[in-house]
Every structure is written in C-alpha cells, then in structure tokens.
Short mmCIF file of C-alpha atoms and ligand atoms in Angstrom, two decimals:
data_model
loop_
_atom_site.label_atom_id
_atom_site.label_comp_id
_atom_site.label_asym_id
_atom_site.label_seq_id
_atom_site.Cartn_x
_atom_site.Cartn_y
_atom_site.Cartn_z
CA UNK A 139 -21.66 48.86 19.29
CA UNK A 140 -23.61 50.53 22.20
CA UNK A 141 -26.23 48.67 23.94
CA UNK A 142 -29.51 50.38 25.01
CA UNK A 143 -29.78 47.10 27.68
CA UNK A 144 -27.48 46.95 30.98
CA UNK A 145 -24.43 45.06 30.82
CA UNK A 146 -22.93 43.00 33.42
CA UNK A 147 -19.37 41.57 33.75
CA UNK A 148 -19.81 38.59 36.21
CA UNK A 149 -16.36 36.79 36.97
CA UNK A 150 -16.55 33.18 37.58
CA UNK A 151 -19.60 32.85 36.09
CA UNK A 152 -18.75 29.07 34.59
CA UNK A 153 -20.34 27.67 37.94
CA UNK A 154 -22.20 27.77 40.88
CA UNK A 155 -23.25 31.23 42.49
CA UNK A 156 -21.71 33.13 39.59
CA UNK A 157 -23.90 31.53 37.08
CA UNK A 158 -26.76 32.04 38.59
CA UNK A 159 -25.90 35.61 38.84
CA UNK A 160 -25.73 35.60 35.33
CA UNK A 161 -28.85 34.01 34.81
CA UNK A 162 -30.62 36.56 37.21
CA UNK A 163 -29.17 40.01 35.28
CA UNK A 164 -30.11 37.70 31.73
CA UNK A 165 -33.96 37.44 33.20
CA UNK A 166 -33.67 41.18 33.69
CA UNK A 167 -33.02 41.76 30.74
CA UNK A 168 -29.04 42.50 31.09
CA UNK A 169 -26.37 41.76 28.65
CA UNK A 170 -24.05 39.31 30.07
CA UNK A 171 -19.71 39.06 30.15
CA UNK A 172 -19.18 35.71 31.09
CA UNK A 173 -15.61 35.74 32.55
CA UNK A 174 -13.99 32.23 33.73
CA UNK A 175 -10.50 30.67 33.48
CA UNK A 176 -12.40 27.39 32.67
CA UNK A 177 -13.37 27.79 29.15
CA UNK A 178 -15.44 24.80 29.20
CA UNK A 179 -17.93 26.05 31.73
CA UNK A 180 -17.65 29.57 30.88
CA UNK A 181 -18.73 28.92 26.89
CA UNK A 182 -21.60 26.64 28.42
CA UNK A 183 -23.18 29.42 30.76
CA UNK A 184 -22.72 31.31 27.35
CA UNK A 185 -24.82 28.82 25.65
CA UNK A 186 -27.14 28.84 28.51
CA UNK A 187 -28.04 32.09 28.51
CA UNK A 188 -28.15 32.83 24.59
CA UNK A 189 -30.90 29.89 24.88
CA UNK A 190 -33.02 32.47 26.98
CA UNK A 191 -32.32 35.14 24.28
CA UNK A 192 -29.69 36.40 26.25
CA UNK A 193 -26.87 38.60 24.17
CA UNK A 194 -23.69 37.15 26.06
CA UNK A 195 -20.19 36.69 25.24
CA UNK A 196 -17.13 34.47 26.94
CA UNK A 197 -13.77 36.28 28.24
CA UNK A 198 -11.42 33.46 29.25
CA UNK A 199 -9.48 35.61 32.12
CA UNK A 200 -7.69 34.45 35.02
CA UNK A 201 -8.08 37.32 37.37
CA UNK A 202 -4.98 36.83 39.26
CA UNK A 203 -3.56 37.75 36.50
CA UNK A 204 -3.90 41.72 36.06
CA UNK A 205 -3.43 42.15 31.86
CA UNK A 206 -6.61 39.35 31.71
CA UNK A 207 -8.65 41.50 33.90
CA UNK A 208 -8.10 44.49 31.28
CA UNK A 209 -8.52 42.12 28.40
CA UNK A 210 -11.91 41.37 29.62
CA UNK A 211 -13.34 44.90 30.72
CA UNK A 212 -11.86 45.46 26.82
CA UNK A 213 -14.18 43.25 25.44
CA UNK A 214 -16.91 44.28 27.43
CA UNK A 215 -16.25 47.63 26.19
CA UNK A 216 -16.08 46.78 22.56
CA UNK A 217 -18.82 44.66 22.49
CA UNK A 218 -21.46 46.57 24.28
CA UNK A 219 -20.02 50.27 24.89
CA UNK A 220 -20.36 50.16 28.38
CA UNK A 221 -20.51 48.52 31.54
CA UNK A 222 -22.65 49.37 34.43
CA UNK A 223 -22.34 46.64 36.43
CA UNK A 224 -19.10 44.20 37.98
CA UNK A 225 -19.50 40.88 39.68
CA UNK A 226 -16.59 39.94 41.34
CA UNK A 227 -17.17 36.72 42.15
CA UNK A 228 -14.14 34.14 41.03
CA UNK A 229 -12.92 32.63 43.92
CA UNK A 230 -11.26 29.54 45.32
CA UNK A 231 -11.04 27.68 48.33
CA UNK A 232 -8.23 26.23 50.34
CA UNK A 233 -8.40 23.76 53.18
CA UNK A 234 -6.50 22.74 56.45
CA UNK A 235 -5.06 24.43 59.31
CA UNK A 236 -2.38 27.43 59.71
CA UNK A 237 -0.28 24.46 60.21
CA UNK A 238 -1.24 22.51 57.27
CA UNK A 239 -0.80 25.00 54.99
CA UNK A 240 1.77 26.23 52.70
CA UNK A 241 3.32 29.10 51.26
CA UNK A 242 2.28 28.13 47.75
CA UNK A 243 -1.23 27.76 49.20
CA UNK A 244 -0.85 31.82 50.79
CA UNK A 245 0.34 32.96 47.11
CA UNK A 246 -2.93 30.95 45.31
CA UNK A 247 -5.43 31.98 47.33
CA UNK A 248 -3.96 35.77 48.19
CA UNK A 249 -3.52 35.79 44.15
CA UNK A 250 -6.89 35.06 43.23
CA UNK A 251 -9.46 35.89 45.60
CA UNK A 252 -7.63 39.05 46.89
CA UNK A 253 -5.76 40.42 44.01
CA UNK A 254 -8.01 38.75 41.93
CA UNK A 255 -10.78 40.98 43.03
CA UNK A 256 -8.60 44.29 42.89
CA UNK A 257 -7.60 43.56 39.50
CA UNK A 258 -11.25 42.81 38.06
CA UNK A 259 -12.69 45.88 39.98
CA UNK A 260 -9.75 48.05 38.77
CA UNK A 261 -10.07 46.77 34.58
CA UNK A 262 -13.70 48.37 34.83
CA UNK A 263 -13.47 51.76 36.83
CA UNK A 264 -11.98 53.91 34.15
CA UNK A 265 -15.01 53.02 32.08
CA UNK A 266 -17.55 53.44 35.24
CA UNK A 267 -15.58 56.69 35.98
CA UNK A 268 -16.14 58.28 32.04
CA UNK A 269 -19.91 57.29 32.43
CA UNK A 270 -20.18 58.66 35.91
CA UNK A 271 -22.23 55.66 37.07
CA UNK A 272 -21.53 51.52 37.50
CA UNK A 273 -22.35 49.51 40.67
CA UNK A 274 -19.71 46.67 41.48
CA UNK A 275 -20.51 43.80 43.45
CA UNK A 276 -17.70 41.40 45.33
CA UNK A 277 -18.52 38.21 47.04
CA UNK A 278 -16.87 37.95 50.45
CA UNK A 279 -18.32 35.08 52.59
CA UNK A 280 -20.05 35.35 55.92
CA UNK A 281 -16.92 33.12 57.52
CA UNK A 282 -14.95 35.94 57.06
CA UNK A 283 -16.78 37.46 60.16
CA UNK A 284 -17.77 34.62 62.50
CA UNK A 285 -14.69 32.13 62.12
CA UNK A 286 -14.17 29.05 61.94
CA UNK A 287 -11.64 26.25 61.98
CA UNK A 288 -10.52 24.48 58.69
CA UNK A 289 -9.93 27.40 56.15
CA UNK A 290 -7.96 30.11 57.63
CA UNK A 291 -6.31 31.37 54.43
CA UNK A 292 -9.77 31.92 52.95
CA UNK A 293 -11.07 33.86 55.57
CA UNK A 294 -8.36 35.97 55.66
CA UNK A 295 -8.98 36.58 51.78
CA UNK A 296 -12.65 37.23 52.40
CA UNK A 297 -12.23 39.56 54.89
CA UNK A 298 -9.76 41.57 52.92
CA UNK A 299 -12.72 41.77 49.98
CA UNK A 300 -14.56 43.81 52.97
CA UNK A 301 -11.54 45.77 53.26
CA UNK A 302 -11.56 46.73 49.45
CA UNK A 303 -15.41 47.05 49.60
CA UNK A 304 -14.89 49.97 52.10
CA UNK A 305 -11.92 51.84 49.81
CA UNK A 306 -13.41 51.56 46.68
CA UNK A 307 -16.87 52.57 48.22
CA UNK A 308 -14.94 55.96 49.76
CA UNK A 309 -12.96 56.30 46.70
CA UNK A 310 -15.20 56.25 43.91
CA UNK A 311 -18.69 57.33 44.97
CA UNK A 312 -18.21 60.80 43.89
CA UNK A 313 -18.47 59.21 40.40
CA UNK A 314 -21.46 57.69 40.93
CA UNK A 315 -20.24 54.43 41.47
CA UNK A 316 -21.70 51.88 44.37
CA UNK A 317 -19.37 49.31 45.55
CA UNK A 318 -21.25 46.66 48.29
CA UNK A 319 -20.64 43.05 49.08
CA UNK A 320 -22.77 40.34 49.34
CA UNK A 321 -21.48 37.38 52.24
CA UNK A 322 -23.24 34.15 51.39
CA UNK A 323 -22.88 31.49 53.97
CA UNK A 324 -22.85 27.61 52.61
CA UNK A 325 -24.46 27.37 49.28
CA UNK A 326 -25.01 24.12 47.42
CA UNK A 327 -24.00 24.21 44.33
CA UNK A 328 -22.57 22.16 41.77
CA UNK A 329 -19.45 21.55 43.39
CA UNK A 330 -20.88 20.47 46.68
CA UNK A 331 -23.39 18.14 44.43
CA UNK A 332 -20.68 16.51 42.40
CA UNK A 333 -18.13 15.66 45.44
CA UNK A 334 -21.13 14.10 47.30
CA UNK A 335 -22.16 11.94 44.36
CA UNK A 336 -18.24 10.70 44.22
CA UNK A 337 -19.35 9.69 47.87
CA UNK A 338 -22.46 8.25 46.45
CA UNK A 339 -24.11 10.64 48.26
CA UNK A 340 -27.45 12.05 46.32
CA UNK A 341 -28.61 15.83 46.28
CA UNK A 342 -31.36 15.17 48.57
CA UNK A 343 -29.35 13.76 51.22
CA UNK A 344 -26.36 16.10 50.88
CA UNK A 345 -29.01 19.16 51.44
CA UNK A 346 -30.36 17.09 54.40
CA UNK A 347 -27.03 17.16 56.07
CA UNK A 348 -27.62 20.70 56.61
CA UNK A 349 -31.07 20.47 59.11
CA UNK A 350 -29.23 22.53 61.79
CA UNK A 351 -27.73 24.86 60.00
CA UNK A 352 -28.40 28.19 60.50
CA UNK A 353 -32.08 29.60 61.83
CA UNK A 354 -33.33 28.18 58.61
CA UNK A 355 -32.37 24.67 59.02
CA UNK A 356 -31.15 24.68 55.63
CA UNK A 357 -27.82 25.53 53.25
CA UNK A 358 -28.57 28.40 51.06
CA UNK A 359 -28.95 27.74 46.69
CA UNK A 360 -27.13 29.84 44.18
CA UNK A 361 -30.19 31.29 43.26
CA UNK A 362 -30.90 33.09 46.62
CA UNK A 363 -27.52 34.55 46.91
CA UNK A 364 -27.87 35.90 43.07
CA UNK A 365 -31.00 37.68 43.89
CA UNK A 366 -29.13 39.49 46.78
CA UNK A 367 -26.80 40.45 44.54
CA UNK A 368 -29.12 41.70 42.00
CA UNK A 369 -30.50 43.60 44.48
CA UNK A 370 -27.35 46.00 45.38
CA UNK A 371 -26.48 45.84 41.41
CA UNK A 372 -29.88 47.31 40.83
CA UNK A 373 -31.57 50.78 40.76
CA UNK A 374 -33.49 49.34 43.84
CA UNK A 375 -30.57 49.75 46.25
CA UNK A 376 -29.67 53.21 44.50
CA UNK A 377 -28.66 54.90 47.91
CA UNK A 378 -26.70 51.99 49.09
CA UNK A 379 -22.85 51.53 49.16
CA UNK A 380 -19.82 50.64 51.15
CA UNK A 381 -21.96 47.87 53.07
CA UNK A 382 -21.80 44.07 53.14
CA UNK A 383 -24.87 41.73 53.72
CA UNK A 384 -25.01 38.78 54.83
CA UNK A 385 -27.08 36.31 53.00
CA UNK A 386 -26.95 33.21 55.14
CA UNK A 387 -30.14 31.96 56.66
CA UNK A 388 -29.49 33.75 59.94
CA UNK A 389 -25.98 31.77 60.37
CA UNK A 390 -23.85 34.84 60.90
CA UNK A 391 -26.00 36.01 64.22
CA UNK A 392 -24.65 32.89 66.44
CA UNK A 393 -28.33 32.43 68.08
CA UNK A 394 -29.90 29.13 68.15
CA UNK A 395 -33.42 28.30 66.82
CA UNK A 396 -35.97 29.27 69.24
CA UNK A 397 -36.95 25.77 70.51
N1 LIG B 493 -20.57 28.07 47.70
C1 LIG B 493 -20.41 28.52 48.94
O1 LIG B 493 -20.78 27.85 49.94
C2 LIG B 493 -19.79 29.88 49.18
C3 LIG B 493 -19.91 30.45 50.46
C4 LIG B 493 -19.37 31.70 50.69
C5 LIG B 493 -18.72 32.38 49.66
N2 LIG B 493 -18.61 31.81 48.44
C6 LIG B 493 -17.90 32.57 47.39
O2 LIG B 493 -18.73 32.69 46.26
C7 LIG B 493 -17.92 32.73 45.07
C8 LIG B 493 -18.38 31.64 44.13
O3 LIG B 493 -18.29 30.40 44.79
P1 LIG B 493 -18.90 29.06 44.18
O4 LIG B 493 -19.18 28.18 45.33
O5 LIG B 493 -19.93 29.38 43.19
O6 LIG B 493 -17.57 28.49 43.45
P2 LIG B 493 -17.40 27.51 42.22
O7 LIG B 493 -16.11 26.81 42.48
O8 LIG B 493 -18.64 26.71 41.98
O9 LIG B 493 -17.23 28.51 40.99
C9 LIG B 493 -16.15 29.38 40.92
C10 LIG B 493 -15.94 29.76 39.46
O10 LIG B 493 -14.82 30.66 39.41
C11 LIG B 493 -13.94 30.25 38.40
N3 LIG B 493 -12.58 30.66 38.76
C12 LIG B 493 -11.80 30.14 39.76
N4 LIG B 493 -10.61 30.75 39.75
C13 LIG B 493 -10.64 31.68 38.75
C14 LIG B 493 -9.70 32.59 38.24
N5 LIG B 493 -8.46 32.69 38.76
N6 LIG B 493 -10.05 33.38 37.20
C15 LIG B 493 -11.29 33.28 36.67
N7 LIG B 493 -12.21 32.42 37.09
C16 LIG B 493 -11.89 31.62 38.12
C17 LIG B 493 -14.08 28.73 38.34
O11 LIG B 493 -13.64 28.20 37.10
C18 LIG B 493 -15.58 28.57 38.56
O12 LIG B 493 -16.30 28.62 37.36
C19 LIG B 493 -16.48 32.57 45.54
O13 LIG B 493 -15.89 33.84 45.68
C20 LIG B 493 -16.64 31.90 46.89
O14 LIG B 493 -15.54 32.14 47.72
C21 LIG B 493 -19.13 30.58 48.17
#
C-alpha cells in the first residue's frame, strides 16, 4: 500500500517527548510508526492517535539492537510505501559520577542512545535514498553542550548524536535528505510527573521547582519540544540541515534573567 499522506517513524514514541511528536505529525495529518521496546506504551500511543483518526501502527524494536531497527523501517515500508520522515528519539538516562559508574552502565547507554540512533537512522536511508527525499530528526540534549555534573555518560552520548547529525547531514544531502537535531533542555514529562508523585509531590509543585530555570523561569513540556521538531521535519525548514537547536527556554546561553 502507498500512502498519499506523510509518514513518520518516531522511535520512543510510548512516552514523553516522543509521543507528543507523534501526536504533532498525527494533527498534520502524517501517518504515524510508533516504535518502542515497551509494548505497553507503544500500543497505547497507537490507540491514542487512531482515536484522532490517525492511521498508525506499533513496531516493538529495541534500537540497540540493529536487525529491530530494519524490522521496523520494514514495516514502515510495507505498510505505507514510504517514509519521509525519522524521529530518533529513544533514549535513556544514566546517573552518578565518572566514579560511580560502571562499565555495564558505558555499554547501556553507548548501546542505545548512540548506536541506537545510528542503527534507526541507517534502517531508513536506503528507502530515503530510492525516493531522493526524507528529513531525519535526532534528539540530542542541550547538556551535551553546557555540562553539568551528575550524568556524564549521557552527555557524552548526546554529544556524539551531534557528531552523527553532522556526517549524515554531509553524507546524504545530495539525496535530498535533511538530517538536524533538536536539543531540548529539562522537559516535564511523564516520567518526571510519576517519580514526583512517588514523593507525593503533585504536578503543580514539581513544575514550580523549576522558577529559576532558564530565562523563562520555567521547565520546558513535550509539546514545545515536538513543535521544534516538526518544524525541521517539515517543508518549512526545507533549506535547513546539518544544524542543532536548542529548545530550552534560553538555558543553554549561561546569562541570568535581566533583574
Ligand atoms: N525529558 C527531558 O528532560 C529531556 C531533556 C533532554 C533530552 N531528552 C531526550 O529526549 C528523548 C526522549 O526523552 P523523554 O524524556 O521523553 O524519555 P522517556 O523516558 O519519557 O521516553 C523514552 C521512550 O523511549 C523508549 N525506549 C527506551 N529505550 C528504548 C530502546 N532501546 N528501544 C526502543 N525504545 C526505547 C521508552 O520505552 C520510552 O517510551 C531522549 O532521547 C532523551 O535523552 C529528554
């Protein structure tokens, strides 16, 4: 079957900023992949979006794992005929210092958020390359660029997604294909809400924690960084590739408020 509508692969999509990517390119009108090693969530964004007349199907992939990746851009393939757009967005977090950390913490997080991302990008290119045209978007993070203390390992992964962003961008442009990435800062989302109410800590008061963050005063929603990213998916940012923007509430510049 070929779809006249665009179709978007969106890995990750089971929760927080990668379901609300999916529900952004479903209000466009897109066709959605929903890919997510958690079946559970996946086949409920699934059921989210068909509920807004969305045509959407679930991959169950764990992109660390290469043959999943190609299983899913297979589906894609088969059940819309083409894909023009990849969100590379499954990723995980680890926590602690250099010190803390393990080896079997380096192998996770290089597997999934690094390789992870080179896999997914690499199932869809040969179908991007035959149709001359595909934009892929990968999530990096804006602490990938300033710093910060308690998460070295995943800031080492996120800056290696810039890395790849630059390659694939020099590689595979003469095919039409834009590669960008969007850095969100902190983003509230599901996961956030559901360790704070364990603390008994409600959704109001978790986002008030976040007053001084930023030049916004505020943490950023999954919503906000999905419209960024539908933005560089989109005809709209047609002359655009190889960059990465920060979506962040002004985090990523290091100046304080003006008071
Ligand atoms: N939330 C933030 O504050 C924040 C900030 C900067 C960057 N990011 C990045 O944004 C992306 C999404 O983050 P989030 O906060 O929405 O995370 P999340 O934990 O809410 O969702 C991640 C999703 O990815 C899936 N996933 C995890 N490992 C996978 C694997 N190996 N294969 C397939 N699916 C897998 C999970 O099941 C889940 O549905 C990540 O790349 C993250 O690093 C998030």
């Amino acid at each position: 079957m070929k779809s006249e509508s665009q179709v978007a692969v969106i890995t990750g999509a089971g929760s927080g900023i990668g379901k609300a990517c999916a529900l952004r390119f479903a209000h466009a009108g897109a066709n959605v992949v929903v890919v997510d090693c958690d079946d559970k969530a996946g086949q409920q964004t699934v059921n989210d979006l068909k509920d807004i007349g969305t045509e959407a199907i679930f991959c169950h992939a764990d992109v660390s794992r290469e043959q999943n990746c190609i299983a899913f851009a297979g589906q894609a393939i088969h059940r819309f005929g083409h894909i023009d757009v990849l969100v590379a967005n499954a990723g995980i977090r680890a926590f602690g210092t250099i010190l803390e950390n393990t080896e079997d913490d380096w192998d996770r997080m290089l597997a999934v958020n690094l390789k992870g991302v080179n896999f997914s990008c690499k199932a869809v290119l040969p179908k991007m390359i035959e149709q001359k045209s595909g934009a892929i978007v990968l999530i990096g993070s804006t602490t990938a660029m300033t710093g910060r203390t308690n998460m070295p390992i995943y800031d080492v992964t996120k800056f290696g997604v810039l890395s790849l962003n630059r390659s694939l961008a020099a590689t595979y442009g003469k095919f039409g294909i834009r590669v960008n990435t969007i850095c969100p800062s902190k983003t509230i989302t599901e996961f956030h809400l559901n360790k704070a109410k364990a603390q008994g800590i409600s959704p109001d008061a978790f986002r008030a924690q976040f007053e001084d963050y930023g030049l916004l005063g505020r943490a950023g929603e999954p919503a906000e960084i999905a419209a960024a990213v539908y933005f560089m998916a989109s005809q709209e940012a047609s002359f655009i590739t190889g960059q990465h923007l920060m979506v962040d509430g002004g985090y990523s510049i290091g100046a304080k408020p003006f008071t």
